[in-house]
């Protein structure tokens, strides 16, 4: 299982003072040295953390895979086609939200999103769609030519009882297996932490995880390199455990 580190909140700390430190570009290089196999950043419409300069520099320095998260807007598609990240992850975006709140509604926006996917494919960019672990959404993602689905793990992360967490793992497992039958690569992300990552690693069909906030939060105490390395080790350990006993 591959770990992509989201560096948005390194930029959040920088923006708290409007200066130049800490630099998400530097953090990306440290993440790669610590074993991450990808770097993610979300260029939001309001540029509240990552900005255009960050994306351009990240493209130059990231040697693993650069995954640009963005809303499927004309402005963002033009930036992606110029910067050429390895992957674009399309996410819904609302100005007032604190972080991405839900998955894309691919079923309802099928035609529009298909055009966006085609424009990104023309530039040789692989496209991932961030969706809820819901079969109709995954089927629609495959139909419009997505390469990857990233399953939203927010409900799992926010589960308030072991039984609720188990139900969410079951949903993620079913969705991931279904996506594989549709020949999609499967990623997962949102709200994943050192405490909840291991059961996700035990879902074999999930091949990538995208983690930001938990790593940046731990980095405050132990340093960025160590925080990434600890997550890499935990993922390796989780992958060695037998698959989850789900139906
Ligand atoms: N994946 C997607 C699509 C996201 O929007 C985010 C948040 O930016 C993440 C993963 C990472 O979430 P977290 O910061 O909670 O690890």
Short mmCIF file of C-alpha atoms and ligand atoms in Angstrom, two decimals:
data_model
loop_
_atom_site.label_atom_id
_atom_site.label_comp_id
_atom_site.label_asym_id
_atom_site.label_seq_id
_atom_site.Cartn_x
_atom_site.Cartn_y
_atom_site.Cartn_z
CA UNK A 1 0.00 0.00 0.00
CA UNK A 2 1.32 3.42 -0.97
CA UNK A 3 1.26 6.51 1.23
CA UNK A 4 0.72 9.93 -0.29
CA UNK A 5 1.29 12.78 2.12
CA UNK A 6 -0.94 15.82 1.86
CA UNK A 7 1.06 18.98 2.68
CA UNK A 8 -1.86 21.46 2.79
CA UNK A 9 -1.64 22.08 6.50
CA UNK A 10 2.04 22.89 6.38
CA UNK A 11 0.85 25.79 4.26
CA UNK A 12 -1.95 26.48 6.76
CA UNK A 13 0.68 27.16 9.43
CA UNK A 14 2.61 29.40 7.02
CA UNK A 15 -0.55 31.36 6.22
CA UNK A 16 -1.20 31.93 9.94
CA UNK A 17 1.53 34.59 9.68
CA UNK A 18 1.49 35.23 5.96
CA UNK A 19 5.24 34.66 5.62
CA UNK A 20 7.33 31.96 3.99
CA UNK A 21 7.69 29.36 6.78
CA UNK A 22 7.04 26.48 7.07
CA UNK A 23 7.27 25.68 3.37
CA UNK A 24 5.08 22.84 2.01
CA UNK A 25 7.65 22.34 -0.77
CA UNK A 26 10.37 21.58 1.77
CA UNK A 27 7.94 19.31 3.64
CA UNK A 28 7.25 17.39 0.44
CA UNK A 29 10.94 16.66 -0.01
CA UNK A 30 11.22 15.46 3.59
CA UNK A 31 8.13 13.27 3.12
CA UNK A 32 9.74 11.58 0.13
CA UNK A 33 12.97 11.01 2.07
CA UNK A 34 10.91 9.43 4.85
CA UNK A 35 9.29 6.89 2.52
CA UNK A 36 6.15 8.54 1.15
CA UNK A 37 5.49 7.47 -2.43
CA UNK A 38 3.40 10.46 -3.31
CA UNK A 39 2.68 14.08 -2.39
CA UNK A 40 -0.78 15.66 -2.46
CA UNK A 41 -1.83 19.29 -2.34
CA UNK A 42 -5.23 20.90 -2.70
CA UNK A 43 -5.26 24.18 -4.60
CA UNK A 44 -8.49 25.72 -3.35
CA UNK A 45 -10.35 28.44 -5.16
CA UNK A 46 -9.73 30.80 -2.22
CA UNK A 47 -6.00 29.82 -1.93
CA UNK A 48 -6.42 29.54 1.82
CA UNK A 49 -3.35 27.30 2.21
CA UNK A 50 -1.63 26.00 -0.95
CA UNK A 51 -1.04 28.70 -3.58
CA UNK A 52 -0.04 28.75 -7.23
CA UNK A 53 3.66 29.13 -6.44
CA UNK A 54 3.53 26.01 -4.25
CA UNK A 55 1.96 23.90 -6.97
CA UNK A 56 4.53 24.97 -9.56
CA UNK A 57 7.47 24.33 -7.25
CA UNK A 58 6.02 21.03 -6.05
CA UNK A 59 5.84 19.93 -9.68
CA UNK A 60 9.54 20.66 -10.01
CA UNK A 61 10.75 18.97 -6.83
CA UNK A 62 8.43 15.99 -6.31
CA UNK A 63 10.15 12.92 -7.68
CA UNK A 64 7.54 10.34 -6.66
CA UNK A 65 4.00 11.29 -7.74
CA UNK A 66 2.34 14.66 -7.47
CA UNK A 67 -1.39 14.49 -6.94
CA UNK A 68 -3.21 17.82 -7.35
CA UNK A 69 -6.56 17.94 -5.60
CA UNK A 70 -8.90 20.49 -7.11
CA UNK A 71 -12.49 21.38 -7.84
CA UNK A 72 -13.59 20.57 -11.41
CA UNK A 73 -13.67 24.21 -12.52
CA UNK A 74 -12.42 25.82 -15.73
CA UNK A 75 -9.74 27.76 -13.86
CA UNK A 76 -8.37 24.63 -12.15
CA UNK A 77 -8.43 22.52 -15.31
CA UNK A 78 -6.35 25.20 -17.07
CA UNK A 79 -3.82 25.22 -14.20
CA UNK A 80 -3.59 21.42 -14.18
CA UNK A 81 -3.02 21.29 -17.93
CA UNK A 82 -0.16 23.75 -17.52
CA UNK A 83 1.47 22.31 -14.39
CA UNK A 84 0.99 18.65 -15.38
CA UNK A 85 0.72 16.79 -12.07
CA UNK A 86 0.87 12.99 -12.34
CA UNK A 87 -2.66 12.70 -10.98
CA UNK A 88 -5.55 15.10 -10.53
CA UNK A 89 -8.06 14.25 -7.82
CA UNK A 90 -11.38 15.98 -8.45
CA UNK A 91 -13.17 16.98 -5.27
CA UNK A 92 -16.30 19.01 -4.54
CA UNK A 93 -15.50 22.37 -2.98
CA UNK A 94 -17.56 24.82 -0.99
CA UNK A 95 -16.08 28.10 0.19
CA UNK A 96 -17.48 27.93 3.70
CA UNK A 97 -16.34 24.39 4.44
CA UNK A 98 -13.38 23.79 6.72
CA UNK A 99 -12.25 20.78 4.70
CA UNK A 100 -13.70 18.65 1.88
CA UNK A 101 -17.00 17.51 3.33
CA UNK A 102 -18.31 14.83 1.01
CA UNK A 103 -17.61 12.97 -2.19
CA UNK A 104 -18.43 14.13 -5.71
CA UNK A 105 -21.88 13.41 -7.03
CA UNK A 106 -20.68 11.75 -10.23
CA UNK A 107 -24.13 10.39 -11.03
CA UNK A 108 -25.67 13.88 -11.15
CA UNK A 109 -22.72 15.64 -12.82
CA UNK A 110 -21.86 12.80 -15.20
CA UNK A 111 -21.69 14.81 -18.44
CA UNK A 112 -19.80 17.76 -17.05
CA UNK A 113 -17.30 15.58 -15.22
CA UNK A 114 -16.77 13.44 -18.29
CA UNK A 115 -15.65 16.55 -20.19
CA UNK A 116 -13.26 17.45 -17.38
CA UNK A 117 -11.82 13.92 -17.32
CA UNK A 118 -11.30 14.04 -21.09
CA UNK A 119 -9.54 17.43 -20.92
CA UNK A 120 -7.16 16.10 -18.27
CA UNK A 121 -6.55 12.88 -20.20
CA UNK A 122 -5.65 14.93 -23.27
CA UNK A 123 -2.78 16.31 -21.18
CA UNK A 124 -1.79 12.77 -20.09
CA UNK A 125 -2.90 13.34 -16.50
CA UNK A 126 -4.44 10.41 -14.64
CA UNK A 127 -7.75 11.28 -13.01
CA UNK A 128 -9.00 10.23 -9.62
CA UNK A 129 -12.54 10.99 -8.42
CA UNK A 130 -13.17 11.45 -4.70
CA UNK A 131 -16.41 9.61 -3.97
CA UNK A 132 -18.41 8.15 -1.12
CA UNK A 133 -18.15 4.35 -0.90
CA UNK A 134 -21.39 4.01 -2.88
CA UNK A 135 -21.62 1.58 -5.81
CA UNK A 136 -23.60 3.86 -8.18
CA UNK A 137 -20.99 6.61 -7.78
CA UNK A 138 -18.17 4.18 -8.51
CA UNK A 139 -19.96 2.76 -11.52
CA UNK A 140 -20.50 6.30 -12.86
CA UNK A 141 -16.81 7.11 -12.25
CA UNK A 142 -15.79 4.09 -14.33
CA UNK A 143 -18.33 4.99 -17.03
CA UNK A 144 -16.91 8.47 -17.54
CA UNK A 145 -13.35 7.17 -17.83
CA UNK A 146 -11.79 7.85 -14.40
CA UNK A 147 -8.59 5.92 -13.70
CA UNK A 148 -8.83 5.92 -9.92
CA UNK A 149 -11.49 6.35 -7.26
CA UNK A 150 -10.54 7.74 -3.88
CA UNK A 151 -13.02 6.46 -1.32
CA UNK A 152 -14.07 8.95 1.33
CA UNK A 153 -13.14 7.54 4.74
CA UNK A 154 -14.69 10.39 6.74
CA UNK A 155 -17.64 8.36 8.04
CA UNK A 156 -15.28 5.60 9.15
CA UNK A 157 -12.99 8.14 10.84
CA UNK A 158 -15.93 9.77 12.64
CA UNK A 159 -17.62 6.53 13.74
CA UNK A 160 -18.58 6.78 17.39
CA UNK A 161 -18.69 3.07 18.26
CA UNK A 162 -16.77 -0.09 17.25
CA UNK A 163 -19.93 -1.40 15.57
CA UNK A 164 -20.37 1.77 13.52
CA UNK A 165 -16.69 1.61 12.51
CA UNK A 166 -17.12 -2.02 11.47
CA UNK A 167 -20.11 -1.11 9.31
CA UNK A 168 -18.12 1.63 7.60
CA UNK A 169 -15.21 -0.77 7.00
CA UNK A 170 -17.67 -3.17 5.41
CA UNK A 171 -18.93 -0.37 3.11
CA UNK A 172 -15.37 0.57 2.19
CA UNK A 173 -14.47 -3.07 1.55
CA UNK A 174 -17.51 -3.64 -0.70
CA UNK A 175 -16.90 -0.41 -2.58
CA UNK A 176 -13.21 -1.17 -3.08
CA UNK A 177 -13.89 -4.70 -4.35
CA UNK A 178 -16.55 -3.36 -6.72
CA UNK A 179 -14.21 -0.65 -8.02
CA UNK A 180 -11.58 -3.27 -8.78
CA UNK A 181 -14.09 -5.23 -10.85
CA UNK A 182 -14.60 -1.98 -12.81
CA UNK A 183 -10.80 -1.88 -13.40
CA UNK A 184 -10.35 1.20 -11.26
CA UNK A 185 -7.38 1.72 -8.98
CA UNK A 186 -8.60 2.31 -5.43
CA UNK A 187 -7.34 4.96 -3.03
CA UNK A 188 -8.81 6.10 0.29
CA UNK A 189 -8.54 9.18 2.40
CA UNK A 190 -9.91 11.79 4.75
CA UNK A 191 -9.62 11.71 8.51
CA UNK A 192 -7.15 8.82 8.59
CA UNK A 193 -4.88 8.82 11.65
CA UNK A 194 -2.26 6.71 13.44
CA UNK A 195 -5.13 5.23 15.48
CA UNK A 196 -7.47 4.22 12.66
CA UNK A 197 -5.21 3.39 9.69
CA UNK A 198 -4.48 -0.29 10.41
CA UNK A 199 -7.96 -1.72 9.61
CA UNK A 200 -7.88 0.23 6.31
CA UNK A 201 -4.57 -1.46 5.42
CA UNK A 202 -6.30 -4.81 5.92
CA UNK A 203 -8.65 -4.09 3.00
CA UNK A 204 -6.54 -5.55 0.21
CA UNK A 205 -8.34 -3.79 -2.66
CA UNK A 206 -7.28 -0.36 -1.34
CA UNK A 207 -3.87 0.38 -2.85
CA UNK A 208 -3.20 4.00 -1.85
CA UNK A 209 -3.95 6.20 1.14
CA UNK A 210 -3.81 9.99 1.23
CA UNK A 211 -3.12 11.46 4.68
CA UNK A 212 -2.52 15.03 5.73
CA UNK A 213 -3.78 16.48 8.97
CA UNK A 214 -2.73 13.64 11.29
CA UNK A 215 0.83 13.68 9.95
CA UNK A 216 1.22 17.45 10.16
CA UNK A 217 -0.23 17.42 13.69
CA UNK A 218 2.24 14.76 14.85
CA UNK A 219 5.09 16.55 13.09
CA UNK A 220 4.67 19.44 15.52
CA UNK A 221 5.85 17.11 18.30
CA UNK A 222 8.26 14.70 16.63
CA UNK A 223 9.31 16.38 13.38
CA UNK A 224 7.99 15.87 9.87
CA UNK A 225 10.42 13.15 8.84
CA UNK A 226 9.65 11.03 11.89
CA UNK A 227 5.89 11.58 11.60
CA UNK A 228 5.89 10.34 8.00
CA UNK A 229 8.18 7.41 8.81
CA UNK A 230 5.90 6.31 11.66
CA UNK A 231 2.92 6.28 9.30
CA UNK A 232 4.88 4.36 6.66
CA UNK A 233 5.81 1.75 9.28
CA UNK A 234 2.25 1.47 10.56
CA UNK A 235 0.96 0.91 7.03
CA UNK A 236 3.59 -1.75 6.42
CA UNK A 237 2.57 -3.48 9.64
CA UNK A 238 -1.16 -3.27 8.79
CA UNK A 239 -0.54 -4.76 5.36
CA UNK A 240 1.14 -7.80 6.94
CA UNK A 241 -1.97 -8.62 9.00
CA UNK A 242 -4.57 -10.97 7.52
CA UNK A 243 -7.40 -9.33 5.52
CA UNK A 244 -10.29 -8.09 7.66
CA UNK A 245 -12.92 -10.76 8.30
CA UNK A 246 -15.79 -9.01 6.53
CA UNK A 247 -18.58 -10.58 4.52
N1 LIG B 1 -8.24 13.03 0.39
C1 LIG B 1 -9.00 14.08 0.00
C2 LIG B 1 -9.76 13.96 -1.28
C3 LIG B 1 -9.06 15.25 0.76
O1 LIG B 1 -9.81 16.30 0.35
C4 LIG B 1 -8.28 15.34 1.95
C5 LIG B 1 -8.31 16.61 2.76
O2 LIG B 1 -7.70 17.62 2.02
C6 LIG B 1 -7.50 14.22 2.31
C7 LIG B 1 -7.51 13.08 1.53
C8 LIG B 1 -6.65 14.24 3.52
O3 LIG B 1 -7.45 14.30 4.66
P1 LIG B 1 -6.79 14.49 6.08
O4 LIG B 1 -6.13 15.82 6.09
O5 LIG B 1 -7.95 14.39 7.02
O6 LIG B 1 -5.78 13.38 6.25
#
